[in-house]
PDB file of C-alpha atoms in Angstrom:
ATOM      1  CA  UNK A   1      20.447  -3.182  -6.938  1.00 39.00           C
ATOM      2  CA  UNK A   2      18.272  -3.595  -9.992  1.00 43.00           C
ATOM      3  CA  UNK A   3      18.279  -6.746 -12.113  1.00 44.00           C
ATOM      4  CA  UNK A   4      19.240  -4.876 -15.283  1.00 49.00           C
ATOM      5  CA  UNK A   5      22.664  -4.120 -13.691  1.00 58.00           C
ATOM      6  CA  UNK A   6      23.549  -7.816 -13.732  1.00 62.00           C
ATOM      7  CA  UNK A   7      26.658  -8.736 -15.786  1.00 67.00           C
ATOM      8  CA  UNK A   8      28.566 -12.057 -15.872  1.00 73.00           C
ATOM      9  CA  UNK A   9      31.834 -12.129 -13.927  1.00 67.00           C
ATOM     10  CA  UNK A  10      33.926 -12.575 -17.084  1.00 65.00           C
ATOM     11  CA  UNK A  11      32.530  -9.288 -18.456  1.00 70.00           C
ATOM     12  CA  UNK A  12      32.877  -7.392 -15.209  1.00 69.00           C
ATOM     13  CA  UNK A  13      35.543  -4.667 -15.402  1.00 71.00           C
ATOM     14  CA  UNK A  14      36.613  -5.357 -11.812  1.00 74.00           C
ATOM     15  CA  UNK A  15      37.831  -8.857 -12.720  1.00 74.00           C
ATOM     16  CA  UNK A  16      40.163  -7.659 -15.481  1.00 77.00           C
ATOM     17  CA  UNK A  17      41.374  -4.793 -13.339  1.00 79.00           C
ATOM     18  CA  UNK A  18      42.218  -7.253 -10.543  1.00 76.00           C
ATOM     19  CA  UNK A  19      44.189  -9.369 -13.030  1.00 77.00           C
ATOM     20  CA  UNK A  20      45.725  -6.661 -15.178  1.00 76.00           C
ATOM     21  CA  UNK A  21      46.864  -4.194 -12.507  1.00 80.00           C
ATOM     22  CA  UNK A  22      49.170  -6.555 -10.534  1.00 80.00           C
ATOM     23  CA  UNK A  23      50.551  -8.091 -13.734  1.00 81.00           C
ATOM     24  CA  UNK A  24      51.107  -4.669 -15.280  1.00 82.00           C
ATOM     25  CA  UNK A  25      53.004  -3.378 -12.230  1.00 83.00           C
ATOM     26  CA  UNK A  26      54.945  -6.642 -12.015  1.00 79.00           C
ATOM     27  CA  UNK A  27      55.914  -6.348 -15.690  1.00 83.00           C
ATOM     28  CA  UNK A  28      57.184  -2.790 -15.205  1.00 83.00           C
ATOM     29  CA  UNK A  29      59.265  -3.840 -12.179  1.00 81.00           C
ATOM     30  CA  UNK A  30      60.519  -6.957 -14.030  1.00 77.00           C
ATOM     31  CA  UNK A  31      61.691  -4.926 -17.032  1.00 80.00           C
ATOM     32  CA  UNK A  32      63.341  -2.352 -14.774  1.00 79.00           C
ATOM     33  CA  UNK A  33      65.339  -5.054 -13.031  1.00 75.00           C
ATOM     34  CA  UNK A  34      66.087  -6.871 -16.290  1.00 71.00           C
ATOM     35  CA  UNK A  35      67.619  -3.852 -18.029  1.00 74.00           C
ATOM     36  CA  UNK A  36      69.273  -2.130 -15.094  1.00 73.00           C
ATOM     37  CA  UNK A  37      70.705  -4.838 -12.851  1.00 61.00           C
ATOM     38  CA  UNK A  38      74.098  -6.230 -13.982  1.00 58.00           C
ATOM     39  CA  UNK A  39      73.608  -9.315 -11.852  1.00 57.00           C
ATOM     40  CA  UNK A  40      71.085 -10.689 -14.323  1.00 61.00           C
ATOM     41  CA  UNK A  41      73.838 -12.086 -16.510  1.00 59.00           C
ATOM     42  CA  UNK A  42      73.531 -14.573 -19.373  1.00 65.00           C
ATOM     43  CA  UNK A  43      70.547 -16.852 -20.045  1.00 68.00           C
ATOM     44  CA  UNK A  44      70.933 -20.047 -17.982  1.00 71.00           C
ATOM     45  CA  UNK A  45      68.670 -22.981 -17.030  1.00 66.00           C
ATOM     46  CA  UNK A  46      70.628 -24.647 -14.246  1.00 71.00           C
ATOM     47  CA  UNK A  47      69.257 -24.966 -10.736  1.00 72.00           C
ATOM     48  CA  UNK A  48      71.611 -22.237  -9.544  1.00 71.00           C
ATOM     49  CA  UNK A  49      70.415 -19.905 -12.311  1.00 71.00           C
ATOM     50  CA  UNK A  50      66.760 -20.612 -11.513  1.00 72.00           C
ATOM     51  CA  UNK A  51      67.395 -19.885  -7.819  1.00 74.00           C
ATOM     52  CA  UNK A  52      69.191 -16.692  -8.833  1.00 72.00           C
ATOM     53  CA  UNK A  53      66.244 -15.725 -11.083  1.00 72.00           C
ATOM     54  CA  UNK A  54      63.776 -16.143  -8.220  1.00 72.00           C
ATOM     55  CA  UNK A  55      66.019 -14.137  -5.899  1.00 72.00           C
ATOM     56  CA  UNK A  56      66.398 -11.307  -8.433  1.00 72.00           C
ATOM     57  CA  UNK A  57      62.749 -11.164  -9.520  1.00 72.00           C
ATOM     58  CA  UNK A  58      60.972 -12.042  -6.276  1.00 77.00           C
ATOM     59  CA  UNK A  59      59.428  -8.561  -6.058  1.00 80.00           C
ATOM     60  CA  UNK A  60      57.656  -8.653  -9.474  1.00 77.00           C
ATOM     61  CA  UNK A  61      56.727 -12.296  -8.848  1.00 79.00           C
ATOM     62  CA  UNK A  62      55.151 -11.320  -5.515  1.00 82.00           C
ATOM     63  CA  UNK A  63      53.361  -8.393  -7.125  1.00 80.00           C
ATOM     64  CA  UNK A  64      52.008 -10.652  -9.897  1.00 79.00           C
ATOM     65  CA  UNK A  65      50.910 -13.136  -7.223  1.00 78.00           C
ATOM     66  CA  UNK A  66      48.647 -10.453  -5.752  1.00 79.00           C
ATOM     67  CA  UNK A  67      46.345 -11.062  -8.722  1.00 76.00           C
ATOM     68  CA  UNK A  68      45.119 -14.317  -7.139  1.00 80.00           C
ATOM     69  CA  UNK A  69      43.709 -12.821  -3.884  1.00 83.00           C
ATOM     70  CA  UNK A  70      42.535  -9.764  -5.854  1.00 77.00           C
ATOM     71  CA  UNK A  71      40.508 -11.992  -8.194  1.00 79.00           C
ATOM     72  CA  UNK A  72      39.125 -13.876  -5.179  1.00 81.00           C
ATOM     73  CA  UNK A  73      38.004 -10.594  -3.584  1.00 80.00           C
ATOM     74  CA  UNK A  74      36.443  -9.392  -6.842  1.00 76.00           C
ATOM     75  CA  UNK A  75      34.604 -12.722  -7.223  1.00 75.00           C
ATOM     76  CA  UNK A  76      33.291 -12.443  -3.663  1.00 76.00           C
ATOM     77  CA  UNK A  77      32.066  -8.893  -4.343  1.00 74.00           C
ATOM     78  CA  UNK A  78      30.415 -10.053  -7.558  1.00 70.00           C
ATOM     79  CA  UNK A  79      28.678 -12.908  -5.721  1.00 73.00           C
ATOM     80  CA  UNK A  80      27.481 -10.427  -3.115  1.00 71.00           C
ATOM     81  CA  UNK A  81      26.057  -8.180  -5.836  1.00 71.00           C
ATOM     82  CA  UNK A  82      24.383 -11.135  -7.502  1.00 69.00           C
ATOM     83  CA  UNK A  83      22.877 -12.187  -4.165  1.00 66.00           C
ATOM     84  CA  UNK A  84      21.614  -8.625  -3.633  1.00 66.00           C
ATOM     85  CA  UNK A  85      19.970  -8.706  -7.061  1.00 66.00           C
ATOM     86  CA  UNK A  86      18.307 -12.036  -6.290  1.00 66.00           C
ATOM     87  CA  UNK A  87      17.104 -10.813  -2.888  1.00 62.00           C
ATOM     88  CA  UNK A  88      15.731  -7.628  -4.439  1.00 65.00           C
ATOM     89  CA  UNK A  89      13.918  -9.610  -7.106  1.00 63.00           C
ATOM     90  CA  UNK A  90      12.527 -11.974  -4.466  1.00 59.00           C
ATOM     91  CA  UNK A  91      11.328  -9.042  -2.354  1.00 58.00           C
ATOM     92  CA  UNK A  92       9.752  -7.406  -5.396  1.00 60.00           C
ATOM     93  CA  UNK A  93       7.997 -10.635  -6.284  1.00 62.00           C
ATOM     94  CA  UNK A  94       6.827 -11.002  -2.684  1.00 76.00           C
ATOM     95  CA  UNK A  95       5.440  -7.450  -2.636  1.00 79.00           C
ATOM     96  CA  UNK A  96       3.723  -8.027  -5.962  1.00 81.00           C
ATOM     97  CA  UNK A  97       2.221 -11.355  -4.862  1.00 83.00           C
ATOM     98  CA  UNK A  98       1.272 -10.175  -1.381  1.00 85.00           C
ATOM     99  CA  UNK A  99      -0.454  -7.094  -2.800  1.00 88.00           C
ATOM    100  CA  UNK A 100      -2.548  -9.157  -5.200  1.00 90.00           C
ATOM    101  CA  UNK A 101      -3.428 -11.720  -2.519  1.00 90.00           C
ATOM    102  CA  UNK A 102      -4.293  -9.043   0.043  1.00 90.00           C
ATOM    103  CA  UNK A 103      -6.445  -7.129  -2.427  1.00 92.00           C
ATOM    104  CA  UNK A 104      -8.268 -10.314  -3.441  1.00 92.00           C
ATOM    105  CA  UNK A 105      -8.735 -11.243   0.230  1.00 92.00           C
ATOM    106  CA  UNK A 106     -10.236  -7.806   0.933  1.00 93.00           C
ATOM    107  CA  UNK A 107     -12.692  -8.073  -1.949  1.00 92.00           C
ATOM    108  CA  UNK A 108     -13.638 -11.589  -0.873  1.00 91.00           C
ATOM    109  CA  UNK A 109     -14.011 -10.457   2.739  1.00 91.00           C
ATOM    110  CA  UNK A 110     -16.329  -7.592   1.830  1.00 91.00           C
ATOM    111  CA  UNK A 111     -18.388  -9.772  -0.496  1.00 87.00           C
ATOM    112  CA  UNK A 112     -18.721 -12.446   2.200  1.00 85.00           C
ATOM    113  CA  UNK A 113     -20.126  -9.898   4.660  1.00 84.00           C
ATOM    114  CA  UNK A 114     -22.696  -8.354   2.307  1.00 81.00           C
ATOM    115  CA  UNK A 115     -25.439 -10.928   2.840  1.00 73.00           C
ATOM    116  CA  UNK A 116     -25.172 -10.568   6.613  1.00 72.00           C
ATOM    117  CA  UNK A 117     -25.679  -6.795   6.631  1.00 75.00           C
ATOM    118  CA  UNK A 118     -29.283  -6.780   5.439  1.00 74.00           C
ATOM    119  CA  UNK A 119     -32.066  -9.307   5.178  1.00 68.00           C
ATOM    120  CA  UNK A 120     -35.068  -9.972   2.955  1.00 68.00           C
ATOM    121  CA  UNK A 121     -34.786  -8.368  -0.478  1.00 79.00           C
ATOM    122  CA  UNK A 122     -32.647  -5.435   0.592  1.00 84.00           C
ATOM    123  CA  UNK A 123     -29.017  -5.633  -0.466  1.00 86.00           C
ATOM    124  CA  UNK A 124     -25.876  -3.632   0.182  1.00 89.00           C
ATOM    125  CA  UNK A 125     -23.763  -3.301  -2.946  1.00 89.00           C
ATOM    126  CA  UNK A 126     -20.070  -2.363  -2.702  1.00 91.00           C
ATOM    127  CA  UNK A 127     -17.411  -1.434  -5.194  1.00 92.00           C
ATOM    128  CA  UNK A 128     -14.882  -3.389  -3.141  1.00 92.00           C
ATOM    129  CA  UNK A 129     -11.966  -2.847  -5.539  1.00 92.00           C
ATOM    130  CA  UNK A 130     -12.354   0.945  -5.439  1.00 93.00           C
ATOM    131  CA  UNK A 131     -12.846   0.819  -1.669  1.00 94.00           C
ATOM    132  CA  UNK A 132      -9.548  -1.056  -1.284  1.00 94.00           C
ATOM    133  CA  UNK A 133      -7.701   1.673  -3.204  1.00 93.00           C
ATOM    134  CA  UNK A 134      -9.139   4.308  -0.844  1.00 94.00           C
ATOM    135  CA  UNK A 135      -8.324   2.418   2.361  1.00 94.00           C
ATOM    136  CA  UNK A 136      -4.840   1.359   1.170  1.00 93.00           C
ATOM    137  CA  UNK A 137      -3.750   4.277  -1.049  1.00 92.00           C
ATOM    138  CA  UNK A 138      -0.061   3.340  -0.914  1.00 91.00           C
ATOM    139  CA  UNK A 139      -0.450  -0.336  -1.737  1.00 90.00           C
ATOM    140  CA  UNK A 140       0.534  -1.411  -5.220  1.00 87.00           C
ATOM    141  CA  UNK A 141       2.922  -3.603  -7.183  1.00 82.00           C
ATOM    142  CA  UNK A 142       5.968  -1.962  -5.600  1.00 81.00           C
ATOM    143  CA  UNK A 143       4.714  -1.346  -2.038  1.00 86.00           C
ATOM    144  CA  UNK A 144       2.570  -3.325   0.373  1.00 85.00           C
ATOM    145  CA  UNK A 145       1.304  -2.915   3.928  1.00 88.00           C
ATOM    146  CA  UNK A 146      -1.286  -4.910   5.857  1.00 87.00           C
ATOM    147  CA  UNK A 147      -2.624  -2.189   8.161  1.00 90.00           C
ATOM    148  CA  UNK A 148      -4.262   0.992   6.918  1.00 91.00           C
ATOM    149  CA  UNK A 149      -2.763   4.032   8.606  1.00 89.00           C
ATOM    150  CA  UNK A 150      -5.288   5.994  10.671  1.00 88.00           C
ATOM    151  CA  UNK A 151      -3.979   9.232   9.149  1.00 88.00           C
ATOM    152  CA  UNK A 152      -4.801   8.212   5.573  1.00 91.00           C
ATOM    153  CA  UNK A 153      -7.282  10.370   3.716  1.00 92.00           C
ATOM    154  CA  UNK A 154     -10.022   7.740   3.771  1.00 94.00           C
ATOM    155  CA  UNK A 155     -10.273   7.792   7.566  1.00 95.00           C
ATOM    156  CA  UNK A 156      -9.875  11.549   7.945  1.00 94.00           C
ATOM    157  CA  UNK A 157     -12.552  12.106   5.282  1.00 95.00           C
ATOM    158  CA  UNK A 158     -14.802   9.615   7.068  1.00 95.00           C
ATOM    159  CA  UNK A 159     -14.369  11.684  10.236  1.00 93.00           C
ATOM    160  CA  UNK A 160     -15.384  14.817   8.372  1.00 94.00           C
ATOM    161  CA  UNK A 161     -18.427  13.266   6.705  1.00 94.00           C
ATOM    162  CA  UNK A 162     -19.720  11.654   9.884  1.00 94.00           C
ATOM    163  CA  UNK A 163     -19.227  14.990  11.638  1.00 92.00           C
ATOM    164  CA  UNK A 164     -21.245  16.648   8.869  1.00 91.00           C
ATOM    165  CA  UNK A 165     -24.002  14.097   9.449  1.00 91.00           C
ATOM    166  CA  UNK A 166     -23.935  14.802  13.193  1.00 90.00           C
ATOM    167  CA  UNK A 167     -24.154  18.580  12.616  1.00 89.00           C
ATOM    168  CA  UNK A 168     -27.369  18.317  10.602  1.00 86.00           C
ATOM    169  CA  UNK A 169     -29.449  18.640  13.776  1.00 78.00           C
ATOM    170  CA  UNK A 170     -27.536  21.772  14.782  1.00 80.00           C
ATOM    171  CA  UNK A 171     -28.074  23.745  11.572  1.00 77.00           C
ATOM    172  CA  UNK A 172     -30.080  26.987  11.837  1.00 72.00           C
ATOM    173  CA  UNK A 173     -33.793  26.769  11.050  1.00 63.00           C
ATOM    174  CA  UNK A 174     -33.412  28.849   7.905  1.00 53.00           C
ATOM    175  CA  UNK A 175     -31.139  26.176   6.405  1.00 58.00           C
ATOM    176  CA  UNK A 176     -32.756  23.365   4.425  1.00 71.00           C
ATOM    177  CA  UNK A 177     -31.828  20.572   6.823  1.00 79.00           C
ATOM    178  CA  UNK A 178     -33.559  17.842   4.849  1.00 81.00           C
ATOM    179  CA  UNK A 179     -31.211  18.470   1.936  1.00 83.00           C
ATOM    180  CA  UNK A 180     -28.237  18.606   4.298  1.00 86.00           C
ATOM    181  CA  UNK A 181     -29.243  15.239   5.780  1.00 89.00           C
ATOM    182  CA  UNK A 182     -29.526  13.583   2.384  1.00 90.00           C
ATOM    183  CA  UNK A 183     -26.282  15.157   1.141  1.00 89.00           C
ATOM    184  CA  UNK A 184     -24.459  13.985   4.281  1.00 92.00           C
ATOM    185  CA  UNK A 185     -25.765  10.428   3.916  1.00 93.00           C
ATOM    186  CA  UNK A 186     -24.809  10.436   0.246  1.00 93.00           C
ATOM    187  CA  UNK A 187     -21.314  11.625   1.153  1.00 94.00           C
ATOM    188  CA  UNK A 188     -20.848   8.769   3.613  1.00 95.00           C
ATOM    189  CA  UNK A 189     -22.215   6.175   1.166  1.00 95.00           C
ATOM    190  CA  UNK A 190     -20.001   7.456  -1.639  1.00 95.00           C
ATOM    191  CA  UNK A 191     -16.894   7.318   0.545  1.00 95.00           C
ATOM    192  CA  UNK A 192     -17.747   3.766   1.635  1.00 95.00           C
ATOM    193  CA  UNK A 193     -18.404   2.865  -2.022  1.00 94.00           C
ATOM    194  CA  UNK A 194     -21.789   1.405  -1.095  1.00 92.00           C
ATOM    195  CA  UNK A 195     -25.443   1.735  -1.939  1.00 90.00           C
ATOM    196  CA  UNK A 196     -28.662   0.116  -0.738  1.00 90.00           C
ATOM    197  CA  UNK A 197     -30.842  -1.713  -3.236  1.00 87.00           C
ATOM    198  CA  UNK A 198     -34.517  -2.591  -2.789  1.00 86.00           C
ATOM    199  CA  UNK A 199     -34.735  -0.453   0.332  1.00 86.00           C
ATOM    200  CA  UNK A 200     -36.367   2.870   1.097  1.00 88.00           C
ATOM    201  CA  UNK A 201     -35.560   6.331  -0.199  1.00 88.00           C
ATOM    202  CA  UNK A 202     -35.222   9.775   1.274  1.00 87.00           C
ATOM    203  CA  UNK A 203     -35.945  12.714  -0.978  1.00 83.00           C
ATOM    204  CA  UNK A 204     -35.457  16.426  -0.299  1.00 73.00           C
ATOM    205  CA  UNK A 205     -38.698  18.207   0.448  1.00 54.00           C
ATOM    206  CA  UNK A 206     -38.516  21.517  -1.401  1.00 56.00           C
ATOM    207  CA  UNK A 207     -36.651  23.615  -3.949  1.00 55.00           C
ATOM    208  CA  UNK A 208     -33.364  22.364  -5.302  1.00 50.00           C
ATOM    209  CA  UNK A 209     -33.199  19.713  -2.616  1.00 51.00           C
ATOM    210  CA  UNK A 210     -36.119  17.916  -4.173  1.00 57.00           C
ATOM    211  CA  UNK A 211     -33.714  16.378  -6.661  1.00 70.00           C
ATOM    212  CA  UNK A 212     -31.545  14.896  -3.900  1.00 80.00           C
ATOM    213  CA  UNK A 213     -32.272  11.284  -3.071  1.00 87.00           C
ATOM    214  CA  UNK A 214     -30.539   8.549  -1.135  1.00 89.00           C
ATOM    215  CA  UNK A 215     -31.326   4.897  -0.525  1.00 90.00           C
ATOM    216  CA  UNK A 216     -31.899   3.897   3.088  1.00 91.00           C
ATOM    217  CA  UNK A 217     -32.869   0.810   5.049  1.00 90.00           C
ATOM    218  CA  UNK A 218     -36.633   0.239   5.162  1.00 88.00           C
ATOM    219  CA  UNK A 219     -38.423   1.034   8.421  1.00 85.00           C
ATOM    220  CA  UNK A 220     -42.077   1.520   9.253  1.00 86.00           C
ATOM    221  CA  UNK A 221     -41.432   5.275   9.611  1.00 86.00           C
ATOM    222  CA  UNK A 222     -38.664   7.841   9.137  1.00 86.00           C
ATOM    223  CA  UNK A 223     -37.012   7.555  12.600  1.00 88.00           C
ATOM    224  CA  UNK A 224     -36.781   3.765  12.297  1.00 89.00           C
ATOM    225  CA  UNK A 225     -35.430   4.003   8.753  1.00 89.00           C
ATOM    226  CA  UNK A 226     -32.784   6.543   9.842  1.00 90.00           C
ATOM    227  CA  UNK A 227     -31.861   4.487  12.889  1.00 90.00           C
ATOM    228  CA  UNK A 228     -31.425   1.334  10.818  1.00 90.00           C
ATOM    229  CA  UNK A 229     -29.443   3.199   8.159  1.00 92.00           C
ATOM    230  CA  UNK A 230     -27.049   4.738  10.688  1.00 92.00           C
ATOM    231  CA  UNK A 231     -26.684   1.310  12.289  1.00 91.00           C
ATOM    232  CA  UNK A 232     -25.815  -0.153   8.889  1.00 91.00           C
ATOM    233  CA  UNK A 233     -23.191   2.555   8.324  1.00 93.00           C
ATOM    234  CA  UNK A 234     -21.466   1.650  11.573  1.00 92.00           C
ATOM    235  CA  UNK A 235     -21.692  -2.060  10.776  1.00 91.00           C
ATOM    236  CA  UNK A 236     -19.825  -1.338   7.547  1.00 93.00           C
ATOM    237  CA  UNK A 237     -17.236   0.848   9.295  1.00 93.00           C
ATOM    238  CA  UNK A 238     -16.696  -1.821  11.939  1.00 92.00           C
ATOM    239  CA  UNK A 239     -16.321  -4.440   9.205  1.00 92.00           C
ATOM    240  CA  UNK A 240     -13.715  -2.369   7.342  1.00 93.00           C
ATOM    241  CA  UNK A 241     -11.799  -1.439  10.477  1.00 93.00           C
ATOM    242  CA  UNK A 242     -11.611  -5.063  11.603  1.00 91.00           C
ATOM    243  CA  UNK A 243      -9.858  -5.897   8.325  1.00 92.00           C
ATOM    244  CA  UNK A 244      -7.745  -2.756   7.955  1.00 92.00           C
ATOM    245  CA  UNK A 245      -6.697  -2.551  11.642  1.00 89.00           C
ATOM    246  CA  UNK A 246      -6.806   1.245  11.512  1.00 89.00           C
ATOM    247  CA  UNK A 247      -8.161   1.429  15.082  1.00 89.00           C
ATOM    248  CA  UNK A 248     -10.841   3.867  13.991  1.00 90.00           C
ATOM    249  CA  UNK A 249     -12.800   5.284  16.952  1.00 88.00           C
ATOM    250  CA  UNK A 250     -16.283   4.623  15.580  1.00 87.00           C
ATOM    251  CA  UNK A 251     -17.672   3.628  18.982  1.00 87.00           C
ATOM    252  CA  UNK A 252     -17.248   7.147  20.401  1.00 88.00           C
ATOM    253  CA  UNK A 253     -18.860   8.694  17.332  1.00 89.00           C
ATOM    254  CA  UNK A 254     -21.733   6.245  17.519  1.00 85.00           C
ATOM    255  CA  UNK A 255     -22.381   6.703  21.225  1.00 86.00           C
ATOM    256  CA  UNK A 256     -21.713  10.438  21.588  1.00 84.00           C
ATOM    257  CA  UNK A 257     -22.666  11.708  18.140  1.00 85.00           C
ATOM    258  CA  UNK A 258     -25.112   9.620  16.130  1.00 86.00           C
ATOM    259  CA  UNK A 259     -27.186   8.514  19.097  1.00 86.00           C
ATOM    260  CA  UNK A 260     -30.855   8.579  20.100  1.00 86.00           C
ATOM    261  CA  UNK A 261     -30.713  12.292  20.911  1.00 86.00           C
ATOM    262  CA  UNK A 262     -29.342  13.024  17.424  1.00 87.00           C
ATOM    263  CA  UNK A 263     -32.048  10.887  15.833  1.00 87.00           C
ATOM    264  CA  UNK A 264     -34.795  12.698  17.727  1.00 86.00           C
ATOM    265  CA  UNK A 265     -33.356  16.131  16.885  1.00 84.00           C
ATOM    266  CA  UNK A 266     -32.990  15.322  13.186  1.00 85.00           C
ATOM    267  CA  UNK A 267     -36.483  13.885  12.963  1.00 83.00           C
ATOM    268  CA  UNK A 268     -37.990  16.984  14.580  1.00 81.00           C
ATOM    269  CA  UNK A 269     -36.021  19.199  12.183  1.00 78.00           C
ATOM    270  CA  UNK A 270     -36.894  17.413   8.921  1.00 79.00           C
ATOM    271  CA  UNK A 271     -40.150  15.548   9.531  1.00 76.00           C
ATOM    272  CA  UNK A 272     -42.225  18.005   7.488  1.00 73.00           C
ATOM    273  CA  UNK A 273     -39.558  18.712   4.884  1.00 76.00           C
ATOM    274  CA  UNK A 274     -38.472  15.287   3.716  1.00 80.00           C
ATOM    275  CA  UNK A 275     -40.165  12.488   1.828  1.00 81.00           C
ATOM    276  CA  UNK A 276     -39.601   8.954   3.032  1.00 82.00           C
ATOM    277  CA  UNK A 277     -40.517   6.491   0.286  1.00 82.00           C
ATOM    278  CA  UNK A 278     -40.615   2.717   0.400  1.00 76.00           C
ATOM    279  CA  UNK A 279     -39.691   0.960  -2.835  1.00 64.00           C
TER     280      UNK A 279
END
C-alpha cells in the first residue's frame, strides 16, 4: 500500500458504513414493529413498560448493537492498513539507504584498491560510479541487491570481450592483428571503466589502425608489457568479482585462454606491425 492512500479513521468510509448500516436496518425494523404491532400500546415509563419495550424491540436493539463489533473490526482493518503503509515506507527507506551505502562502499572499495594495482608513477584510473551502474544495473532507489547476477550484461559482455582478445592470435594472416589486439584491449578497458596513466602505449602499425592506441603497463619489451597488462586486467576482474560475488570464472579464462602460449602467439603475429611506446 502506498503512503498517499492513508486517510484518518474518522474519514474512512468503512467506519461510517459499519455504524450506519446496523443502525439503518435497526431503524427500519423498529418502525415496522412500532406501526404494525398492536402490543406496543400507549407511552409508559414504568418498569413493566420498559421490560415490555425491550421484549418488543429486542431485534432492532440487537441489530443496532452489531455496530459495536463492526466498528471494532473496521478499526482493526484500518490499523492493519496503517501498519502496512508504515512497513512499506520503512522498506522503501531501507532500500534507498542501503543502495546509497552500497554504492558508496563500492566506490570507496575500488578507490582503495587503485594504489595497490600499479607502482611507481603508473596509475589505474576508474570511473567507479559508472562501473557500479554496469555491474548492478537493477540497483536504484526502489530496488537493491548485494550480489551481481552472473547473467547480467556486464559479465556476459566481459566474456565476449575477453574471448575477442583471446582470438587475436587465431586471426588469419591477412587480417591486421595489431589493430585487432589494440581494439580488443580498448574494449576490455572501456567495459571496466579504467585506463592506465603514465604507462606505455600500443599503437597500430599501418593504415587505419595507426590511429588506434591504448595505454598499457610499462615493460622492457612488448611481451612483458602485454603480460603485465593482461595480469592487471585479471587483477581488476578479481577485485570486482570479490565485491560483487558474481562467481565469475576468470581463473579458467586466465589459465586456458590468456596464457603464455597466447602471449607468444600474439607477439609473433604483431611484433613487426605494432608500435610499443614508453611514455
